[in-house]
Each structure stands twice: as C-alpha cells, then as structure tokens.
XYZ file of C-alpha atoms in Angstrom:
354
model
C 191.370 -42.247 82.171
C 189.832 -41.544 85.550
C 186.492 -39.775 85.113
C 184.341 -38.157 87.788
C 180.661 -38.073 86.786
C 178.519 -35.652 88.766
C 174.885 -36.725 88.783
C 176.293 -40.154 88.016
C 173.306 -42.104 89.352
C 170.888 -40.104 87.223
C 169.176 -40.750 83.925
C 171.992 -39.721 81.598
C 174.874 -40.014 84.054
C 174.299 -43.704 84.762
C 174.358 -44.549 81.053
C 177.561 -42.530 80.638
C 179.086 -44.496 83.509
C 178.140 -47.817 81.916
C 179.629 -46.920 78.538
C 182.825 -45.430 79.966
C 183.375 -48.515 82.102
C 182.772 -50.788 79.119
C 185.531 -48.924 77.276
C 188.005 -49.451 80.109
C 187.858 -46.097 81.895
C 188.027 -45.727 85.692
C 184.738 -44.147 86.752
C 183.693 -42.459 90.012
C 180.103 -41.295 90.510
C 178.947 -38.384 92.652
C 175.211 -37.928 93.194
C 173.052 -36.172 95.789
C 170.177 -38.605 95.031
C 167.602 -35.807 95.173
C 164.007 -36.877 95.787
C 162.878 -34.855 92.746
C 164.869 -37.219 90.533
C 165.022 -40.446 92.528
C 161.702 -40.460 94.378
C 163.318 -41.020 97.765
C 164.340 -44.509 96.698
C 168.088 -44.019 97.134
C 170.644 -45.278 94.655
C 169.068 -47.291 91.817
C 170.120 -50.869 91.191
C 171.713 -50.021 87.854
C 174.636 -48.183 89.496
C 175.459 -51.008 91.906
C 178.476 -51.985 89.835
C 180.033 -48.512 90.061
C 181.790 -46.658 92.852
C 179.202 -44.138 94.068
C 179.679 -41.333 96.573
C 176.487 -39.769 97.889
C 177.182 -36.066 98.097
C 176.453 -32.628 96.726
C 178.341 -30.952 93.908
C 178.096 -27.751 95.980
C 180.330 -29.311 98.668
C 183.759 -27.866 97.853
C 185.533 -29.936 100.470
C 184.150 -33.191 99.124
C 185.030 -32.222 95.566
C 188.592 -31.519 96.636
C 188.865 -35.090 97.904
C 187.230 -36.704 94.898
C 189.190 -34.845 92.220
C 192.551 -36.312 93.193
C 193.834 -38.226 90.186
C 190.859 -37.295 87.985
C 191.580 -36.559 84.315
C 188.143 -35.425 83.124
C 184.921 -34.376 84.844
C 181.602 -35.194 83.193
C 179.152 -32.742 84.778
C 175.596 -34.077 84.611
C 174.329 -32.929 88.013
C 171.436 -30.478 87.634
C 167.795 -29.872 88.333
C 166.223 -30.376 84.901
C 162.926 -29.994 83.094
C 160.221 -27.388 82.715
C 159.476 -27.242 86.446
C 156.475 -25.606 88.057
C 156.667 -21.822 87.716
C 159.093 -18.971 88.530
C 159.046 -19.982 92.189
C 161.502 -22.714 91.110
C 164.144 -20.106 90.225
C 166.139 -20.328 93.495
C 166.153 -24.137 93.260
C 167.433 -24.124 89.686
C 170.009 -21.376 90.241
C 171.322 -22.935 93.434
C 171.839 -26.431 92.051
C 172.706 -25.639 88.452
C 174.633 -22.372 88.530
C 176.031 -22.208 92.051
C 176.814 -25.926 91.848
C 178.698 -25.423 88.581
C 180.600 -22.459 90.019
C 181.710 -24.535 93.025
C 182.775 -27.354 90.711
C 184.780 -25.015 88.468
C 186.601 -23.550 91.465
C 187.408 -27.070 92.641
C 188.689 -28.034 89.190
C 191.003 -25.037 89.245
C 192.311 -25.929 92.692
C 192.879 -29.559 91.668
C 194.514 -28.689 88.353
C 191.905 -30.529 86.295
C 191.633 -28.885 82.884
C 189.022 -30.938 81.029
C 185.252 -30.702 81.495
C 182.316 -32.233 79.644
C 179.236 -30.161 80.491
C 175.652 -31.338 80.069
C 173.954 -28.390 78.411
C 170.625 -28.355 76.581
C 168.751 -27.348 73.457
C 166.665 -25.022 75.641
C 169.446 -22.420 75.383
C 168.198 -21.660 71.855
C 164.636 -20.770 72.850
C 162.724 -20.983 69.597
C 164.643 -22.749 66.870
C 165.743 -21.284 63.557
C 163.132 -19.907 61.158
C 163.036 -18.370 57.688
C 160.531 -16.045 56.038
C 160.035 -16.264 52.270
C 160.425 -12.489 52.048
C 162.892 -11.568 54.781
C 165.031 -14.681 55.011
C 166.253 -15.850 58.410
C 164.412 -14.139 61.268
C 164.026 -14.546 65.016
C 160.389 -14.740 66.086
C 159.328 -13.217 69.376
C 157.711 -15.086 72.219
C 154.216 -16.356 71.485
C 151.567 -14.474 73.437
C 148.941 -16.051 75.641
C 146.233 -14.576 73.418
C 147.737 -16.249 70.339
C 147.997 -19.605 72.070
C 144.472 -19.415 73.465
C 143.225 -18.690 69.946
C 145.044 -21.740 68.562
C 147.619 -19.711 66.637
C 150.664 -21.792 67.471
C 153.045 -21.074 64.613
C 155.279 -18.042 65.255
C 154.839 -15.424 62.505
C 157.536 -13.351 60.854
C 158.244 -10.432 63.206
C 158.634 -8.114 60.188
C 155.631 -8.943 57.998
C 153.528 -11.442 59.926
C 153.852 -14.104 57.222
C 154.143 -17.820 58.102
C 157.650 -19.082 58.808
C 159.453 -22.304 57.946
C 161.598 -23.953 60.616
C 165.229 -24.753 59.884
C 167.831 -26.945 61.590
C 169.500 -25.080 64.447
C 173.324 -24.897 64.387
C 175.479 -24.193 67.413
C 176.177 -20.603 66.363
C 172.499 -19.684 66.689
C 171.942 -16.959 69.316
C 171.007 -18.135 72.792
C 167.542 -16.997 73.847
C 166.411 -18.756 77.042
C 162.637 -18.822 77.561
C 162.449 -20.568 80.966
C 164.262 -20.569 84.294
C 165.884 -23.891 83.468
C 167.049 -22.536 80.121
C 168.521 -19.452 81.785
C 170.535 -21.619 84.169
C 171.885 -23.684 81.288
C 173.064 -20.531 79.513
C 174.679 -19.388 82.762
C 176.434 -22.751 83.157
C 177.927 -22.387 79.691
C 179.089 -18.833 80.396
C 180.662 -19.814 83.723
C 182.424 -22.771 82.107
C 183.631 -20.635 79.182
C 185.121 -18.113 81.613
C 186.843 -20.953 83.502
C 188.307 -22.287 80.242
C 189.694 -18.883 79.259
C 191.165 -18.278 82.706
C 192.778 -21.690 83.111
C 193.588 -22.830 79.588
C 191.165 -25.697 80.076
C 188.630 -27.003 77.599
C 184.884 -27.575 77.832
C 182.672 -29.628 75.574
C 179.188 -28.146 76.129
C 176.914 -30.923 74.923
C 173.528 -29.434 74.080
C 171.200 -32.386 74.564
C 167.982 -32.342 72.598
C 164.890 -34.243 73.756
C 166.405 -37.243 75.524
C 164.327 -40.350 76.225
C 164.954 -43.969 77.127
C 165.355 -46.326 80.077
C 165.891 -44.878 83.580
C 163.981 -41.648 82.927
C 162.467 -40.093 86.057
C 158.697 -40.384 86.201
C 155.651 -38.737 87.767
C 157.428 -35.460 88.421
C 157.085 -31.943 86.960
C 160.790 -32.158 86.125
C 160.355 -35.168 83.806
C 160.453 -35.039 80.034
C 157.398 -35.331 77.800
C 158.138 -38.951 76.858
C 158.032 -39.940 80.525
C 154.779 -38.046 81.069
C 153.156 -39.854 78.130
C 154.435 -43.212 79.348
C 153.088 -42.649 82.890
C 149.652 -41.721 81.556
C 149.503 -44.852 79.405
C 150.557 -47.076 82.329
C 147.605 -45.658 84.271
C 145.218 -46.434 81.421
C 144.906 -42.779 80.444
C 145.286 -41.124 77.065
C 148.484 -39.071 76.727
C 147.641 -35.368 76.853
C 149.171 -33.462 73.940
C 149.312 -29.689 74.153
C 148.865 -27.283 71.226
C 147.887 -29.207 68.087
C 150.558 -31.882 68.461
C 152.445 -30.639 65.392
C 155.301 -29.001 67.293
C 158.597 -30.523 66.108
C 161.362 -31.781 68.329
C 164.595 -33.712 67.923
C 164.218 -36.874 70.018
C 167.507 -38.603 70.824
C 167.914 -41.864 72.711
C 169.815 -41.824 75.985
C 172.281 -44.444 74.728
C 173.255 -42.041 71.965
C 173.576 -39.182 74.446
C 175.855 -41.340 76.579
C 177.976 -42.188 73.533
C 178.407 -38.479 72.768
C 179.674 -37.975 76.317
C 182.128 -40.853 75.989
C 183.508 -39.467 72.732
C 183.881 -36.039 74.354
C 185.701 -37.552 77.337
C 188.102 -39.297 74.979
C 188.782 -36.314 72.728
C 190.683 -33.251 73.937
C 189.577 -29.870 72.615
C 191.289 -26.545 72.031
C 192.827 -25.002 75.129
C 191.020 -22.010 76.600
C 187.763 -22.663 74.777
C 184.225 -23.880 75.329
C 182.946 -25.813 72.315
C 179.157 -26.191 72.077
C 177.920 -29.304 70.290
C 174.361 -30.394 69.496
C 173.659 -33.921 70.702
C 170.752 -34.839 68.492
C 169.451 -37.003 65.693
C 168.832 -34.161 63.247
C 165.477 -35.767 62.404
C 162.185 -33.948 63.073
C 159.361 -35.747 64.844
C 156.269 -34.127 66.275
C 155.160 -34.382 69.887
C 151.903 -35.838 68.609
C 153.827 -38.494 66.702
C 155.692 -39.474 69.863
C 152.435 -39.825 71.807
C 150.822 -41.849 68.999
C 153.786 -44.223 68.672
C 153.920 -44.806 72.429
C 150.181 -45.431 72.602
C 150.461 -47.937 69.761
C 153.413 -49.715 71.382
C 151.630 -50.054 74.726
C 148.203 -50.853 73.301
C 146.858 -47.867 75.215
C 144.304 -45.182 74.360
C 144.980 -42.741 71.568
C 146.428 -39.354 72.516
C 144.121 -36.492 73.400
C 145.055 -33.191 71.768
C 143.904 -30.439 74.122
C 145.353 -27.205 72.740
C 146.897 -24.587 74.988
C 150.564 -24.467 75.936
C 152.732 -24.137 78.991
C 154.298 -20.733 79.595
C 157.663 -20.456 77.796
C 157.013 -23.466 75.551
C 158.534 -23.130 72.083
C 157.153 -24.379 68.782
C 159.891 -26.073 66.751
C 163.465 -26.999 67.681
C 165.316 -29.478 65.465
C 169.105 -29.505 65.554
C 171.895 -29.543 63.010
C 174.078 -32.613 63.759
C 177.011 -31.637 61.516
C 179.382 -30.316 64.189
C 179.009 -33.425 66.356
C 179.983 -35.576 63.365
C 182.911 -33.345 62.481
C 184.429 -32.771 65.923
C 183.435 -35.861 67.902
C 182.704 -38.437 65.226
C 179.226 -38.755 66.727
C 176.038 -39.706 64.934
C 172.867 -40.901 66.633
C 172.403 -44.626 66.091
C 169.029 -45.539 67.644
C 166.173 -45.064 65.137
C 163.140 -43.182 66.484
C 160.680 -46.029 65.838
C 162.902 -48.619 67.522
C 163.706 -46.406 70.479
C 160.081 -45.466 71.137
C 158.900 -49.075 70.827
C 161.485 -50.140 73.401
C 160.646 -47.186 75.646
C 157.109 -48.549 76.032
C 158.496 -51.172 78.424
C 161.834 -49.683 79.495
C 162.441 -49.456 83.270
C 161.879 -45.945 84.612
C 163.047 -44.203 87.771
C 160.999 -44.743 90.947
C 157.945 -42.458 91.128
C 158.508 -39.308 93.150
C 155.202 -40.009 94.867
C 156.872 -42.907 96.691
C 159.050 -40.555 98.738
C-alpha cells in the first residue's frame, strides 16, 4: 500500500516509516520540521532513505498533490507535550485541530477513506479509580493546596477515602486536563465526524508514555524520559515531581510504530472511529524510570522535589486488551531493556541549537 505519514520525520513518524518500508509498503513523508521538535537542524539523518516533502499539513493545496494514489494516511503531525502554560493554546489548536481539519477535508476530496490517527492517553485525564465503598468513581482535579501539602493521591469524591487505580479501557470517559489533551480529544471528534460522513474508518491510537531513540530533547514539549536523560547527560540529578510514586504506562517507540503498522494493514468498520490503547499494560512509577535511567548512565540519583505541574494527573495505566483483540498488538520491549538502551539512544537535536 501507499502510505502518507504526516509528521513523518518526527519521533514516532520516522519509526513508523522504517517499519512500513521494511514490510514492503510505499511510504511518503510530510513534515514541517518545526524548530520546537527538530531544533532548527532540518531533516534528521534517519529519514534520508525515505521520500520526504517539507511542508505543512495545513496546506490544502500541497495535500491535494500528495494524496494522489494514497491508500492510507498515518497522521502523526502535531505539537505534543505538556507545553508552557495556557498561552500555548493557539499554537496547539492551530497545528493539531486546524491541521487535522484541513487533512480530513483533503482526504474527502481525494477519496481516501482510511486514517490512522495518533491520539494520546491524555484524553482520559486521571485514570480509572475505585473506592472500597462506592466502587468505580471519577476523582476531581487535584487542588494546588492539596499538592502543596503533599497530598498527591486523589480521594473518593463521595467519601474522601483513598482510592485504588485500575487499568483504563477505551470506553472510559474523556476528561482532558491540559490544552494538549483538549486538542487530542478534538482531533478524535473531528475524525469521528469525518468517518460518519464519508463511510471511512479511523484507528485512533491512544499512545501512552512513549520513549526511545529519536525523542526530542531540551524542550518544554519533550516527554519526561527525555527530560531525565538530558539532566543526566549534564551531570545533574533527574528532578522528580510529587513523591515519584505516580504510575504511568511506558511503551517503547518501536512498539508504538508496530501498532501503527498493524493499523495501516487492517481495515476497520466503515463509518467508525475505533480508539485503541497503545500501551504495555504494566505500571511503572516516574520515580522508577528516573532511578533506572540514573543507574544505566552511572549518573546521580534522582531528586524528589514534591510539587506538581498544573494539570498533571496521578495514575494512568492502560488496558491493552482491545489492541490485542482488534490489531493483534502486544508490546514487545520490556521496560528494563528499553530504559537501559534509552540511556545511550540517539536523541533529536537540542532546540537550543536553533
């Protein structure tokens, strides 16, 4: 099949391109090569073997040219990460939501009916929790006063009792807690409307905490693994917020790329958007990640500093069952092996070099 990958020179997109090509697919990459992701360094060496067009997914005319003969679009292009503060909202909405809307209109015009959308675990907000008395409940947002006092675990909203986290399935309600999360929810809604209107199908792959080679570095839009790695390279202790016990589902980028390949190769039900967790299903704490990276690099031990960023959530660990059932996907890279390799994996050029 011929596959257009938007954001194809990026962290995830480049790995998707490599795996699709290895399986015999015809791949075309589109990437704006934004400084916030590429540090002003232009196209990275690892996409030199692919056909790359430098351009913006918001350019309808360019999309019209590129979509000729395309069977599936793998939409990775987005501004990602926690960002700075609400002043980032126009940036996120413009690239993520307006860009997706332009792409969907171009797909309709070109008659392309299959889309693989890079979504995110951030659409869930807090994960799934249960109270011993009230069963499954949805905790509210943690207040600044609670965080400042070191009360990090969300209490039961009905009785105030401690909660136990549970694996989050795809039918959990969406509850975005950040600007980035809100744009990811909007992308899914736009794509679902497109599917219903055209009879197309969308796999909405909800990536959990992705790490691995080619991550962007030294940028507020980078993931926590990259931030820890940069600190260690500079001889500094990784800074861990809260108490380090917040659980996440860390999934290696090679596994994320495999999930995309399987979605490209498997048609879904017409007129539907199908959300799928791309995850390991295994809980690991942020503190554990920092400790393992420090050990692998021989660097200083992590420094737990308390506090939290606005809109941070406590525990999000995913249910991998649907990915196994519908895509035949299971994460293959063990956490310990992936983190040990990540200690020396090549990262994206620092943004400071722009």
